[in-house]
């Protein structure tokens, strides 16, 4: 099997990849935490490539603090753009394929039609802008890449919306949750499976893809489903985005069309409710 290196291996998606790799008997894979291999440290990165001679790189390392990014522009750009560039350069040099994660935040979110990979990008936050810059810099240095845009990531690992709602649901009788932002939750275990599927298939259908679970929902409906599946009596109250101001602006509509990844890579994608039920089963 071709060796795979995972950068950002201790984060939410990295932990999901560890779980799925173990389940599938995917053994020739090395998980690197930030302190082991920082994607901004070119000297350490080169040494890591030389040591392992990887065939595949999965880049889970990212600056994802959406609101903090509005104040930490330089740091967000270094991680999300420069880090991606560093990996792309080395992938080209070592003939490795790069699997890189991006986000629905590259879109303005002002439409109402599912977004394809060719839809116009117009990020409205620093986070979205720096992730788009990462997408754009990778093809400048390597042709062997898969960029997967994803959305509303959650799992039983690390901090995320599902775990936050479960915690609040045990503490509060009522939760006010935004109902006028529409998108699709993505179970990070499913995303991890898609990434390993790409490697296992040996596909050379390089390029940009969208991956989330199927369906569309609001944060309000997502929270309501979490409380229902968790057997919590918490009442969910719908509020508008304007009633919950945040430093960074979020897309109002960021449902992504998955036609391309299903056709090109032969992926079957579960509905978000089915995947949420699976996650909740593991959390209980």
Short mmCIF file of C-alpha atoms in Angstrom, two decimals:
data_model
loop_
_atom_site.label_atom_id
_atom_site.label_comp_id
_atom_site.label_asym_id
_atom_site.label_seq_id
_atom_site.Cartn_x
_atom_site.Cartn_y
_atom_site.Cartn_z
CA UNK A 1 0.00 0.00 0.00
CA UNK A 2 1.15 3.53 -0.72
CA UNK A 3 2.14 5.47 2.38
CA UNK A 4 -0.19 8.28 3.43
CA UNK A 5 0.72 11.18 5.73
CA UNK A 6 -2.01 13.10 7.56
CA UNK A 7 -1.16 16.63 8.66
CA UNK A 8 -3.36 17.99 11.43
CA UNK A 9 -3.77 14.40 12.56
CA UNK A 10 -4.92 15.23 16.09
CA UNK A 11 -7.88 17.44 15.07
CA UNK A 12 -11.49 16.40 14.54
CA UNK A 13 -11.10 15.08 10.99
CA UNK A 14 -7.70 13.60 11.82
CA UNK A 15 -9.24 11.60 14.66
CA UNK A 16 -12.05 10.44 12.36
CA UNK A 17 -9.47 9.33 9.81
CA UNK A 18 -7.71 7.34 12.52
CA UNK A 19 -10.97 5.59 13.38
CA UNK A 20 -11.95 4.82 9.78
CA UNK A 21 -8.43 3.72 8.81
CA UNK A 22 -8.42 1.25 11.69
CA UNK A 23 -11.90 -0.01 10.73
CA UNK A 24 -10.79 -0.59 7.14
CA UNK A 25 -7.40 -2.10 7.95
CA UNK A 26 -5.74 0.88 6.26
CA UNK A 27 -2.35 0.52 7.95
CA UNK A 28 0.24 2.41 5.89
CA UNK A 29 -0.85 5.79 7.24
CA UNK A 30 0.93 8.17 9.60
CA UNK A 31 -0.89 10.80 11.66
CA UNK A 32 1.11 13.92 12.43
CA UNK A 33 -0.01 16.44 15.03
CA UNK A 34 0.88 20.11 14.63
CA UNK A 35 3.76 19.86 17.12
CA UNK A 36 5.25 16.99 15.10
CA UNK A 37 4.97 18.55 11.66
CA UNK A 38 3.85 22.17 11.38
CA UNK A 39 2.86 22.92 7.79
CA UNK A 40 4.46 26.38 8.11
CA UNK A 41 7.89 24.98 8.98
CA UNK A 42 9.37 24.19 5.58
CA UNK A 43 12.54 22.60 6.98
CA UNK A 44 10.60 20.15 9.17
CA UNK A 45 8.15 19.46 6.34
CA UNK A 46 10.93 18.56 3.93
CA UNK A 47 12.52 16.26 6.50
CA UNK A 48 9.14 14.56 7.01
CA UNK A 49 8.71 13.98 3.27
CA UNK A 50 12.27 12.66 2.98
CA UNK A 51 11.77 10.29 5.90
CA UNK A 52 8.43 8.82 4.79
CA UNK A 53 8.50 9.19 0.98
CA UNK A 54 4.68 9.47 0.93
CA UNK A 55 2.45 8.69 -2.03
CA UNK A 56 -0.47 10.65 -0.53
CA UNK A 57 -0.82 13.66 1.74
CA UNK A 58 -4.08 14.49 3.52
CA UNK A 59 -4.06 18.07 4.78
CA UNK A 60 -6.41 18.41 7.75
CA UNK A 61 -4.40 21.29 9.20
CA UNK A 62 -6.30 24.58 8.98
CA UNK A 63 -7.13 27.79 10.78
CA UNK A 64 -10.84 27.31 11.43
CA UNK A 65 -11.71 29.88 14.14
CA UNK A 66 -14.10 31.79 11.89
CA UNK A 67 -14.70 34.82 14.12
CA UNK A 68 -11.13 35.08 15.47
CA UNK A 69 -9.84 35.09 11.89
CA UNK A 70 -11.35 38.55 11.43
CA UNK A 71 -8.70 39.81 13.88
CA UNK A 72 -5.95 37.28 13.09
CA UNK A 73 -5.84 37.77 9.33
CA UNK A 74 -2.11 37.12 8.93
CA UNK A 75 -2.16 33.91 10.94
CA UNK A 76 -5.25 32.60 9.13
CA UNK A 77 -3.59 33.36 5.78
CA UNK A 78 -0.32 31.71 6.77
CA UNK A 79 -2.03 28.47 7.77
CA UNK A 80 -4.76 28.32 5.13
CA UNK A 81 -2.84 29.65 2.12
CA UNK A 82 0.90 29.40 2.83
CA UNK A 83 0.60 26.00 4.52
CA UNK A 84 -1.30 24.64 1.52
CA UNK A 85 1.35 26.07 -0.79
CA UNK A 86 4.17 24.46 1.19
CA UNK A 87 2.52 21.05 0.93
CA UNK A 88 1.71 21.46 -2.78
CA UNK A 89 5.34 22.32 -3.60
CA UNK A 90 6.64 19.26 -1.76
CA UNK A 91 3.96 17.00 -3.28
CA UNK A 92 5.16 18.04 -6.73
CA UNK A 93 8.79 17.43 -5.79
CA UNK A 94 8.13 14.01 -4.23
CA UNK A 95 5.45 12.93 -6.75
CA UNK A 96 2.81 12.67 -4.02
CA UNK A 97 -0.92 13.34 -4.41
CA UNK A 98 -2.38 16.05 -2.17
CA UNK A 99 -5.85 15.70 -0.62
CA UNK A 100 -6.81 19.10 0.77
CA UNK A 101 -9.93 20.23 2.64
CA UNK A 102 -11.73 23.48 1.91
CA UNK A 103 -15.07 24.98 2.88
CA UNK A 104 -18.50 26.23 1.81
CA UNK A 105 -17.38 29.61 3.22
CA UNK A 106 -15.70 30.36 -0.14
CA UNK A 107 -19.22 31.30 -1.33
CA UNK A 108 -21.16 34.47 -0.58
CA UNK A 109 -24.24 32.37 0.06
CA UNK A 110 -26.70 34.79 -1.49
CA UNK A 111 -28.37 32.35 -3.91
CA UNK A 112 -30.89 29.55 -3.50
CA UNK A 113 -29.61 26.87 -5.88
CA UNK A 114 -27.21 24.06 -4.90
CA UNK A 115 -23.65 25.22 -5.59
CA UNK A 116 -21.51 23.35 -8.10
CA UNK A 117 -17.71 23.37 -8.20
CA UNK A 118 -17.84 25.99 -10.98
CA UNK A 119 -20.16 28.36 -9.12
CA UNK A 120 -18.76 31.83 -8.52
CA UNK A 121 -16.76 32.21 -5.31
CA UNK A 122 -17.08 35.41 -3.29
CA UNK A 123 -16.07 34.86 0.35
CA UNK A 124 -17.55 37.25 2.90
CA UNK A 125 -15.20 36.40 5.78
CA UNK A 126 -11.44 36.28 6.33
CA UNK A 127 -11.71 32.55 6.96
CA UNK A 128 -13.50 31.99 3.66
CA UNK A 129 -11.06 34.23 1.79
CA UNK A 130 -7.94 32.50 3.14
CA UNK A 131 -9.38 29.06 2.42
CA UNK A 132 -10.12 30.17 -1.17
CA UNK A 133 -6.55 31.43 -1.48
CA UNK A 134 -5.40 27.97 -0.40
CA UNK A 135 -7.54 26.39 -3.11
CA UNK A 136 -6.11 28.74 -5.71
CA UNK A 137 -2.44 28.30 -4.82
CA UNK A 138 -2.37 24.49 -4.92
CA UNK A 139 -2.84 24.11 -8.74
CA UNK A 140 0.00 26.59 -9.26
CA UNK A 141 2.44 24.02 -7.91
CA UNK A 142 1.02 20.54 -8.53
CA UNK A 143 -1.46 18.85 -10.86
CA UNK A 144 -1.91 15.85 -8.54
CA UNK A 145 -4.50 17.12 -6.10
CA UNK A 146 -8.01 16.58 -4.82
CA UNK A 147 -9.59 19.57 -3.09
CA UNK A 148 -12.77 18.72 -1.19
CA UNK A 149 -15.00 21.54 -0.03
CA UNK A 150 -17.11 20.52 2.93
CA UNK A 151 -19.56 22.10 5.37
CA UNK A 152 -20.91 22.05 8.94
CA UNK A 153 -18.49 19.38 10.12
CA UNK A 154 -19.27 17.40 13.28
CA UNK A 155 -18.43 14.06 14.92
CA UNK A 156 -17.99 12.43 18.30
CA UNK A 157 -14.49 13.94 18.41
CA UNK A 158 -13.29 17.44 19.38
CA UNK A 159 -15.62 20.43 19.75
CA UNK A 160 -18.48 20.87 17.28
CA UNK A 161 -22.14 21.91 16.99
CA UNK A 162 -23.60 18.50 17.87
CA UNK A 163 -21.60 18.14 21.08
CA UNK A 164 -22.30 21.77 22.02
CA UNK A 165 -26.06 21.31 21.55
CA UNK A 166 -26.03 18.11 23.59
CA UNK A 167 -24.25 19.91 26.42
CA UNK A 168 -26.59 22.90 26.34
CA UNK A 169 -29.59 20.60 26.00
CA UNK A 170 -28.76 19.02 29.34
CA UNK A 171 -28.40 22.43 30.99
CA UNK A 172 -31.23 24.48 29.45
CA UNK A 173 -34.96 24.18 28.86
CA UNK A 174 -34.81 26.32 25.74
CA UNK A 175 -32.29 27.04 22.94
CA UNK A 176 -32.52 29.92 20.49
CA UNK A 177 -31.02 28.79 17.18
CA UNK A 178 -30.66 30.47 13.78
CA UNK A 179 -33.18 29.29 11.17
CA UNK A 180 -32.34 31.53 8.19
CA UNK A 181 -28.95 30.00 7.33
CA UNK A 182 -29.27 26.90 5.13
CA UNK A 183 -26.61 24.30 4.43
CA UNK A 184 -25.79 20.65 4.97
CA UNK A 185 -24.21 19.04 8.04
CA UNK A 186 -21.31 16.69 7.32
CA UNK A 187 -20.43 13.76 9.55
CA UNK A 188 -16.62 13.81 9.65
CA UNK A 189 -16.56 9.99 9.74
CA UNK A 190 -18.26 10.01 6.30
CA UNK A 191 -15.79 12.61 5.01
CA UNK A 192 -12.88 10.53 6.32
CA UNK A 193 -14.31 7.54 4.48
CA UNK A 194 -14.50 9.55 1.26
CA UNK A 195 -10.85 10.62 1.57
CA UNK A 196 -9.65 7.06 2.13
CA UNK A 197 -11.89 5.89 -0.75
CA UNK A 198 -10.03 8.25 -3.09
CA UNK A 199 -6.70 6.76 -2.01
CA UNK A 200 -7.90 3.15 -2.11
CA UNK A 201 -9.38 3.63 -5.58
CA UNK A 202 -6.12 4.99 -6.99
CA UNK A 203 -8.19 7.58 -8.86
CA UNK A 204 -6.41 10.17 -11.00
CA UNK A 205 -9.57 12.23 -11.55
CA UNK A 206 -7.79 15.18 -9.96
CA UNK A 207 -9.49 18.46 -9.26
CA UNK A 208 -11.98 20.29 -7.08
CA UNK A 209 -14.96 18.49 -5.52
CA UNK A 210 -17.83 19.14 -3.14
CA UNK A 211 -18.51 16.73 -0.29
CA UNK A 212 -21.13 17.00 2.43
CA UNK A 213 -23.92 14.70 3.47
CA UNK A 214 -27.10 14.74 1.38
CA UNK A 215 -30.06 16.99 2.07
CA UNK A 216 -30.50 20.56 3.27
CA UNK A 217 -31.37 22.02 6.65
CA UNK A 218 -31.08 25.05 8.90
CA UNK A 219 -29.13 25.28 12.14
CA UNK A 220 -32.53 25.39 13.90
CA UNK A 221 -33.71 22.12 12.34
CA UNK A 222 -30.30 20.55 12.90
CA UNK A 223 -30.43 21.44 16.61
CA UNK A 224 -34.01 20.18 16.87
CA UNK A 225 -32.97 16.83 15.37
CA UNK A 226 -30.06 16.59 17.84
CA UNK A 227 -32.37 17.15 20.82
CA UNK A 228 -34.90 14.64 19.48
CA UNK A 229 -32.31 11.93 18.85
CA UNK A 230 -30.68 12.68 22.18
CA UNK A 231 -33.99 12.25 24.01
CA UNK A 232 -33.74 15.77 25.41
CA UNK A 233 -36.85 17.85 26.19
CA UNK A 234 -35.14 21.12 25.22
CA UNK A 235 -37.40 23.46 23.24
CA UNK A 236 -35.82 24.96 20.13
CA UNK A 237 -36.75 28.57 19.31
CA UNK A 238 -36.02 29.85 15.77
CA UNK A 239 -34.22 33.19 15.49
CA UNK A 240 -32.87 35.21 12.59
CA UNK A 241 -29.14 35.72 11.97
CA UNK A 242 -29.57 39.41 12.88
CA UNK A 243 -30.60 38.36 16.39
CA UNK A 244 -27.30 36.54 16.93
CA UNK A 245 -24.57 38.89 15.65
CA UNK A 246 -21.09 37.45 15.07
CA UNK A 247 -17.82 39.08 14.09
CA UNK A 248 -17.62 37.14 10.81
CA UNK A 249 -20.51 37.00 8.34
CA UNK A 250 -21.75 33.51 7.43
CA UNK A 251 -23.21 32.43 4.07
CA UNK A 252 -27.00 32.43 4.15
CA UNK A 253 -27.25 29.54 1.67
CA UNK A 254 -24.33 27.17 1.12
CA UNK A 255 -25.86 23.87 0.02
CA UNK A 256 -23.33 22.18 -2.25
CA UNK A 257 -24.10 20.01 -5.28
CA UNK A 258 -22.36 16.61 -4.99
CA UNK A 259 -23.10 15.35 -8.52
CA UNK A 260 -19.44 15.51 -9.60
CA UNK A 261 -17.91 13.54 -6.73
CA UNK A 262 -20.59 10.85 -6.96
CA UNK A 263 -20.09 10.46 -10.71
CA UNK A 264 -16.29 10.75 -10.88
CA UNK A 265 -15.37 8.84 -7.73
CA UNK A 266 -18.33 6.48 -7.34
CA UNK A 267 -19.23 7.62 -3.84
CA UNK A 268 -22.52 6.84 -2.14
CA UNK A 269 -23.31 9.69 0.26
CA UNK A 270 -25.67 9.22 3.23
CA UNK A 271 -28.41 11.71 4.15
CA UNK A 272 -27.47 14.02 7.00
CA UNK A 273 -30.21 12.64 9.28
CA UNK A 274 -28.98 9.06 8.88
CA UNK A 275 -25.41 10.10 9.64
CA UNK A 276 -26.49 12.21 12.62
CA UNK A 277 -28.33 9.18 14.05
CA UNK A 278 -25.17 7.11 13.62
CA UNK A 279 -23.06 9.71 15.40
CA UNK A 280 -25.58 10.07 18.22
CA UNK A 281 -25.57 6.31 18.66
CA UNK A 282 -21.83 6.40 19.20
CA UNK A 283 -22.09 9.31 21.61
CA UNK A 284 -24.75 7.68 23.79
#
